[in-house]
Coordinates of C-alpha atoms in Angstrom, one line a residue:
X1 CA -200.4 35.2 -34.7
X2 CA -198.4 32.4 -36.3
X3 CA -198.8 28.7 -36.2
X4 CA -196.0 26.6 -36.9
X5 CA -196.5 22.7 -38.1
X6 CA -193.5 20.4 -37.8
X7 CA -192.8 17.5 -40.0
X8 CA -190.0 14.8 -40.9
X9 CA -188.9 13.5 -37.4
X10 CA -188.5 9.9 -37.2
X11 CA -186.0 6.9 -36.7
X12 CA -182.3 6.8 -38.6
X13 CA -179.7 4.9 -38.2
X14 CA -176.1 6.6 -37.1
X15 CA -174.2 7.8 -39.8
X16 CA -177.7 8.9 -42.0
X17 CA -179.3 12.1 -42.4
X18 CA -182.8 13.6 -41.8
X19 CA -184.4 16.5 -42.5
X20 CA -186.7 18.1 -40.5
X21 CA -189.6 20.8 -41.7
X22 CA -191.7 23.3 -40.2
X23 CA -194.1 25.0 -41.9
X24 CA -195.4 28.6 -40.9
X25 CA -199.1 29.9 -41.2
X26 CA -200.6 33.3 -40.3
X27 CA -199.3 36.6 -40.2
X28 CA -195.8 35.5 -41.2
X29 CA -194.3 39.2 -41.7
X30 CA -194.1 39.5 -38.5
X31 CA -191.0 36.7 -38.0
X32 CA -187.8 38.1 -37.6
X33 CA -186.3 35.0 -37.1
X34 CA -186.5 31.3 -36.5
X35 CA -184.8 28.7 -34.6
X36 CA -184.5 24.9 -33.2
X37 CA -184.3 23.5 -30.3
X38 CA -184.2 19.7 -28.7
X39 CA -184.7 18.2 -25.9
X40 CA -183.6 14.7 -25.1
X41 CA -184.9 12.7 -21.7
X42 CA -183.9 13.9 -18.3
X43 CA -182.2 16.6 -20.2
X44 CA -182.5 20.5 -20.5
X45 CA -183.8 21.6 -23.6
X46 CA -180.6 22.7 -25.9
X47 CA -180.4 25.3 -28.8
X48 CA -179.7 23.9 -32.2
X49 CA -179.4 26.3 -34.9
X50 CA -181.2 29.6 -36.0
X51 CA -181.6 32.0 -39.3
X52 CA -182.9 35.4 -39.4
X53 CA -186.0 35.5 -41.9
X54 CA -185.2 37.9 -44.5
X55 CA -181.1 38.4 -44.5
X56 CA -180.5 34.5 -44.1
X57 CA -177.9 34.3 -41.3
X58 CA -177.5 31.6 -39.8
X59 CA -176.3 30.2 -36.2
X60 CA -175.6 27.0 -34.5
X61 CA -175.1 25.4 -31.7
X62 CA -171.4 23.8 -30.9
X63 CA -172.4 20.0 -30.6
X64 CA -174.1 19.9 -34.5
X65 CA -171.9 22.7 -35.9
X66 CA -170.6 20.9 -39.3
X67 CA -173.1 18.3 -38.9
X68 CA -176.6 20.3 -39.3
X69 CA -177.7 23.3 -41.7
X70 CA -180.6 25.3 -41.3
X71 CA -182.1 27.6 -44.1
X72 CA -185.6 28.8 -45.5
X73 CA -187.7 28.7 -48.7
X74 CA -189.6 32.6 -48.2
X75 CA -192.0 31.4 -50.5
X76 CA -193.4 28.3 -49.0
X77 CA -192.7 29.6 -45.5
X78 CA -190.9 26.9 -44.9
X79 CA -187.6 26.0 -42.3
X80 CA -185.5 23.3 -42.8
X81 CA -183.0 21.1 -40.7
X82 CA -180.8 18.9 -42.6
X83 CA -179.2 16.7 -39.9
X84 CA -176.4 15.3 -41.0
X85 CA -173.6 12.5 -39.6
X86 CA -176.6 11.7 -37.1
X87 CA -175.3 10.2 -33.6
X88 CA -177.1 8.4 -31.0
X89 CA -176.8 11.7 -28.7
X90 CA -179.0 13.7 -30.8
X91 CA -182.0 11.5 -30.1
X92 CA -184.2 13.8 -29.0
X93 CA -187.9 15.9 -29.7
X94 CA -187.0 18.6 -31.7
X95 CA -188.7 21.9 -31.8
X96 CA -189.5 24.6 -34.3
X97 CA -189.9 28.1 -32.8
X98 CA -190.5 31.9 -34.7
X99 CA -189.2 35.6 -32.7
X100 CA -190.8 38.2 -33.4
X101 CA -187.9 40.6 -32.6
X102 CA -183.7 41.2 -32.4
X103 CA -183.4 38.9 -29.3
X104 CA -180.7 36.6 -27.6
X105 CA -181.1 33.4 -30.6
X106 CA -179.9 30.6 -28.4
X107 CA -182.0 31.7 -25.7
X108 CA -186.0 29.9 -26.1
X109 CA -187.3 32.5 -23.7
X110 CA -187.2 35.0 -26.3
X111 CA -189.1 33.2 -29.0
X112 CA -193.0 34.1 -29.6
X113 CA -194.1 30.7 -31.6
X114 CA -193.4 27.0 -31.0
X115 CA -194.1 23.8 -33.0
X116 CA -195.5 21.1 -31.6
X117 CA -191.9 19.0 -31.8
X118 CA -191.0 15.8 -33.4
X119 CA -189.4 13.0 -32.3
X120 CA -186.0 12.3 -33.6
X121 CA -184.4 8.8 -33.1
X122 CA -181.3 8.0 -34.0
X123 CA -180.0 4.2 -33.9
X124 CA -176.5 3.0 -33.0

């Protein structure tokens, strides 16, 4: 199993940046690749961005490509989102998830893990 622990959500103004962290635990080899996701109120919950684990590649979602960039320290097991040119619309909890396998990335149904999100709120 892996647990994954989320950190760094909070309140920014519009225009700042943020970076958000989530930590994995457990039996880590298994993770083929991670992603996030957000979900604002009254709203469906949106992909975000995603990296395979040991090549590096990385995806995103149209409304925070240029904006966000995902990436991964191997050795502290860590996944980052730097959130950059924050807008009011990305107010939303954010989740970490972890696949296990070669699956559709923008798709949550296919991930094995979650985090316990954090909320981001961003101020106009």
């Amino acid at each position: 199993q892996v647990q994954l622990v989320e950190s760094g959500g909070g309140l920014v103004q519009a225009g700042g940046s943020l970076r958000l962290s989530c930590a994995a635990s457990g039996r880590t080899f298994n993770i083929y690749s991670m992603g996030w996701f957000r979900q604002a109120s009254g709203k469906e919950r949106e992909f975000v961005a995603a990296i395979t684990w040991s090549a590096g590649n990385t995806y995103y979602g149209d409304s925070v490509k240029g904006r966000f960039t995902i990436s991964r320290d191997i050795a502290k097991k860590t996944v980052y989102l730097q959130m950059s040119s924050l807008r009011p619309e990305d107010t939303a909890v954010y989740y970490c998830a972890a696949a296990r396998h070669l699956s559709d990335f923008d798709k949550e149904e296919v991930y094995d893990y979650w985090g316990q999100g954090t909320q981001v709120t961003v101020s106009s």
